[in-house]
XYZ file of N, CA, C and O in Angstrom:
352
model
N -69.800 -83.732 44.716
C -70.565 -85.104 45.310
C -69.029 -85.925 47.038
O -68.831 -85.470 46.975
N -70.778 -85.781 47.995
C -70.303 -86.276 49.110
C -70.054 -87.610 49.024
O -70.163 -88.683 48.337
N -68.545 -88.131 49.831
C -68.147 -89.264 50.085
C -67.271 -89.469 51.110
O -66.934 -88.692 51.828
N -67.881 -90.661 51.366
C -67.507 -90.544 53.287
C -66.057 -92.019 53.069
O -66.581 -93.402 51.764
N -64.975 -91.978 53.772
C -63.812 -92.735 53.210
C -64.487 -93.890 53.751
O -65.317 -94.069 55.023
N -64.182 -95.012 53.115
C -64.311 -96.898 53.365
C -63.693 -97.134 54.734
O -63.999 -97.883 55.406
N -62.197 -96.258 55.197
C -61.067 -96.917 56.261
C -61.899 -95.861 58.066
O -61.847 -96.399 58.419
N -61.881 -94.898 56.981
C -61.655 -93.836 59.354
C -63.001 -93.607 58.799
O -63.565 -93.239 59.968
N -64.221 -93.449 57.626
C -65.885 -92.564 57.508
C -65.628 -91.189 57.655
O -66.768 -90.239 57.852
N -64.544 -90.556 57.378
C -64.711 -89.057 57.138
C -64.838 -88.924 55.936
O -65.382 -89.064 55.299
N -66.589 -87.987 56.378
C -67.164 -87.361 55.099
C -66.582 -86.309 54.306
O -66.210 -84.763 54.987
N -66.288 -86.079 52.931
C -65.709 -84.540 52.793
C -65.901 -84.953 51.084
O -67.175 -85.733 50.887
N -65.821 -83.572 50.048
C -66.703 -83.523 48.725
C -64.730 -83.913 47.833
O -64.252 -83.641 48.066
N -65.753 -84.660 46.483
C -65.416 -84.366 45.198
C -65.542 -83.986 44.544
O -66.758 -83.664 44.532
N -64.517 -83.085 43.269
C -65.800 -83.957 41.965
C -66.641 -84.699 41.555
O -66.077 -85.384 41.453
N -67.527 -84.259 40.335
C -68.600 -85.484 40.151
C -67.009 -85.738 38.628
O -67.948 -87.480 38.625
N -66.662 -85.295 38.589
C -65.395 -85.621 37.286
C -64.638 -86.599 37.971
O -63.991 -86.863 37.206
N -64.374 -86.868 39.114
C -64.265 -87.846 39.948
C -64.592 -89.808 40.486
O -63.921 -90.677 40.399
N -65.504 -89.248 39.996
C -66.702 -90.435 40.014
C -66.118 -91.594 39.069
O -66.066 -91.541 37.803
N -65.903 -92.576 39.880
C -65.179 -93.618 39.284
C -63.980 -93.688 39.781
O -63.506 -95.144 39.561
N -63.058 -92.496 39.934
C -62.032 -93.005 39.890
C -61.217 -92.647 41.624
O -61.812 -93.946 42.163
N -60.306 -93.224 41.462
C -59.513 -93.282 42.508
C -58.528 -92.745 42.996
O -58.353 -91.181 42.613
N -58.742 -92.536 44.805
C -58.058 -91.258 45.417
C -57.781 -91.140 46.486
O -58.088 -92.169 47.251
N -57.130 -90.247 47.595
C -56.873 -90.797 48.721
C -57.672 -89.982 49.582
O -57.994 -88.696 49.767
N -58.281 -90.363 50.586
C -58.290 -89.448 51.780
C -58.261 -88.948 52.187
O -56.717 -88.813 52.499
N -58.659 -87.720 52.660
C -58.131 -86.752 53.224
C -57.747 -86.516 54.621
O -56.569 -86.078 55.144
N -58.017 -87.332 55.348
C -58.336 -87.211 56.773
C -56.962 -88.956 57.108
O -55.620 -88.989 57.894
N -56.523 -90.052 56.098
C -56.367 -91.142 56.201
C -55.431 -91.904 55.930
O -54.931 -92.241 55.713
N -55.331 -90.807 54.401
C -54.971 -91.208 52.893
C -55.121 -92.267 52.249
O -54.485 -92.921 51.459
N -56.349 -93.204 52.819
C -55.991 -94.528 52.160
C -56.790 -94.552 50.895
O -57.551 -93.874 50.774
N -56.309 -95.198 49.703
C -57.110 -94.814 48.625
C -58.460 -96.001 48.221
O -58.377 -96.639 48.617
N -59.717 -95.020 47.656
C -59.758 -95.831 47.328
C -60.702 -95.318 46.262
O -60.712 -94.793 45.495
N -62.511 -96.004 45.938
C -63.026 -95.321 44.972
C -63.997 -94.509 44.785
O -64.675 -94.472 45.715
N -64.428 -94.127 44.109
C -65.675 -92.877 44.564
C -66.797 -93.169 43.567
O -66.611 -93.531 42.173
N -68.151 -93.556 43.939
C -69.237 -93.823 42.612
C -68.966 -95.286 41.937
O -70.173 -95.198 41.477
N -68.525 -96.164 42.457
C -68.881 -97.764 42.491
C -69.272 -98.560 42.845
O -68.688 -98.977 44.297
N -70.650 -99.001 42.841
C -71.027 -99.902 43.492
C -71.168 -100.868 43.468
O -71.526 -102.120 41.878
N -72.662 -101.647 44.424
C -72.526 -103.260 43.555
C -73.183 -103.388 41.944
O -72.825 -103.833 41.521
N -73.922 -102.391 42.519
C -74.884 -102.414 40.894
C -74.199 -101.716 39.440
O -75.159 -102.304 39.002
N -73.283 -101.999 39.912
C -72.706 -101.108 38.379
C -72.176 -102.480 38.442
O -71.765 -102.489 36.842
N -71.226 -102.989 39.513
C -71.029 -104.505 38.877
C -71.620 -105.211 38.403
O -71.358 -105.958 37.176
N -72.685 -105.670 38.459
C -73.852 -106.427 38.066
C -74.827 -106.125 37.239
O -74.352 -106.758 35.337
N -74.974 -104.969 36.803
C -74.951 -104.227 35.085
C -73.397 -104.505 34.615
O -74.224 -105.259 33.283
N -72.319 -104.317 34.762
C -71.104 -104.379 33.910
C -71.199 -106.365 33.206
O -71.187 -106.586 31.932
N -71.597 -106.895 34.000
C -71.663 -108.790 34.367
C -72.804 -108.856 33.381
O -72.777 -109.269 32.571
N -74.106 -107.891 33.794
C -75.032 -108.828 32.428
C -75.118 -108.153 31.092
O -75.308 -108.706 30.387
N -74.480 -106.516 31.121
C -74.007 -106.451 29.490
C -73.178 -107.223 28.697
O -73.334 -107.440 28.147
N -71.772 -107.666 29.727
C -70.538 -108.372 28.849
C -71.263 -110.079 29.255
O -71.044 -110.455 27.797
N -72.422 -110.306 29.660
C -72.595 -111.841 29.825
C -73.717 -111.572 28.008
O -73.487 -112.480 27.556
N -74.293 -110.906 28.194
C -75.233 -110.465 26.990
C -74.961 -110.656 25.552
O -74.990 -111.329 24.826
N -73.834 -109.858 26.094
C -72.343 -110.041 24.152
C -71.881 -111.199 24.047
O -72.150 -112.017 23.212
N -71.490 -111.466 25.197
C -70.788 -112.427 24.780
C -71.626 -113.719 24.308
O -71.222 -114.747 23.325
N -72.659 -113.994 25.729
C -73.794 -114.891 25.447
C -74.597 -115.257 23.079
O -74.560 -115.661 22.686
N -74.748 -113.570 23.033
C -75.597 -113.686 21.984
C -74.581 -113.884 21.056
O -74.796 -114.308 19.988
N -73.234 -112.673 21.043
C -72.343 -113.209 20.286
C -71.810 -115.462 19.781
O -72.013 -115.053 18.479
N -72.126 -115.387 20.545
C -71.647 -116.865 21.317
C -73.121 -118.078 20.213
O -72.672 -118.574 19.803
N -73.802 -117.781 20.891
C -75.404 -117.960 19.346
C -75.113 -117.731 18.321
O -75.889 -118.892 17.517
N -75.303 -116.274 18.270
C -74.829 -116.292 16.599
C -74.095 -117.227 15.671
O -74.048 -117.567 14.706
N -72.527 -116.977 16.387
C -71.652 -118.272 15.859
C -71.783 -118.904 15.324
O -71.552 -120.146 14.352
N -72.674 -119.709 16.488
C -73.020 -121.767 16.914
C -74.381 -121.208 15.609
O -74.119 -123.153 14.877
N -74.514 -120.502 15.390
C -76.225 -120.738 14.203
C -75.735 -121.095 13.257
O -75.858 -121.717 12.006
N -74.528 -119.891 12.739
C -73.356 -120.098 11.475
C -73.036 -121.405 11.712
O -73.252 -121.254 10.130
N -71.823 -121.483 12.403
C -71.261 -122.733 12.390
C -72.499 -123.849 12.301
O -71.860 -124.808 10.784
N -73.977 -124.180 12.309
C -74.961 -125.345 11.979
C -75.610 -125.173 10.883
O -76.726 -125.276 9.789
N -75.147 -123.345 10.041
C -75.848 -123.981 8.821
C -76.505 -122.706 9.067
O -78.250 -123.065 8.128
N -77.326 -121.703 9.680
C -78.091 -121.125 9.276
C -77.878 -119.627 9.462
O -77.686 -118.884 10.733
N -77.285 -119.669 8.147
C -76.418 -118.443 8.277
C -78.293 -117.328 8.769
O -76.796 -115.729 8.971
N -78.816 -116.904 8.271
C -79.477 -115.850 8.302
C -80.606 -115.595 10.260
O -80.314 -114.579 10.482
N -79.891 -116.706 10.541
C -80.897 -116.968 12.212
C -78.937 -115.878 12.380
O -79.277 -115.332 13.451
N -78.231 -117.208 12.462
C -76.605 -116.558 13.069
C -76.400 -114.694 13.293
O -76.024 -114.185 13.515
N -76.978 -114.434 11.651
C -76.728 -113.112 11.045
C -77.704 -112.368 12.556
O -77.391 -110.962 12.960
N -78.354 -113.229 12.153
C -79.829 -111.779 12.811
C -79.343 -111.567 13.923
O -79.748 -110.776 14.514
N -79.268 -112.821 14.712
C -78.718 -113.011 16.168
C -77.451 -111.698 16.515
O -77.814 -111.281 17.131
N -76.726 -111.560 15.639
C -75.113 -111.285 15.633
C -76.125 -109.765 15.418
O -75.029 -109.170 16.319
N -76.749 -109.807 14.448
C -77.015 -107.897 14.631
C -77.824 -107.516 15.243
O -77.856 -106.487 15.894
N -78.735 -108.064 16.522
C -79.071 -107.863 17.262
C -78.697 -107.816 18.229
O -78.984 -106.834 18.875
N -77.862 -108.468 18.426
C -76.554 -108.790 19.472
C -75.947 -107.075 19.866
O -75.488 -106.625 20.783
N -75.649 -107.217 18.735
C -74.510 -105.496 18.507
C -75.281 -104.764 18.494
O -75.284 -103.781 19.159
N -76.716 -104.632 17.926
C -77.050 -102.798 17.849
C -77.439 -102.600 19.088
O -78.148 -101.632 19.923
N -78.490 -104.013 20.248
C -78.515 -104.005 21.523
C -77.449 -103.870 22.665
O -77.584 -102.618 23.220
N -76.342 -104.033 22.293
C -74.906 -103.177 23.342
C -74.562 -102.240 22.492
O -74.018 -101.261 23.803
N -74.900 -101.819 21.617
C -74.041 -100.158 21.235
C -75.111 -99.666 21.864
O -75.220 -98.275 22.690
N -76.450 -100.249 22.401
C -78.013 -98.830 23.190
C -77.465 -98.740 24.277
O -77.311 -97.898 25.400
N -77.432 -100.189 24.765
C -76.869 -100.403 26.310
C -75.646 -99.398 26.556
O -75.228 -99.026 27.542
N -74.433 -99.559 25.941
C -73.352 -98.536 26.317
C -73.699 -97.462 26.117
O -73.718 -96.754 26.808
N -74.807 -96.805 25.320
C -74.648 -95.806 25.509
C -75.744 -95.200 26.208
O -75.470 -93.852 27.327
N -77.186 -95.536 27.060
C -77.985 -96.095 27.871
C -77.424 -96.021 29.399
O -77.459 -94.945 29.536
N -76.484 -97.002 29.115
C -76.086 -97.342 31.107
C -74.862 -96.659 30.584
O -74.368 -96.563 32.393
């Protein structure tokens, strides 16, 4: 995988297995990460936001005597989160 140093602009390669990991630039030695981009942060925020929102709605429904609705919301949230964690 090709990487540009955020500090000095040096182009170098790292193994694909290091994507998302921390490493030092071989030229200026600045510590940085590879493969983490703004869209990864947005994906993570949407994923966890959906899990928290779905769980909260499910629990709120159960606490408001809507047991079957609450269980259905929690089940859909759990299944969706599991699929998204494997797919994403």
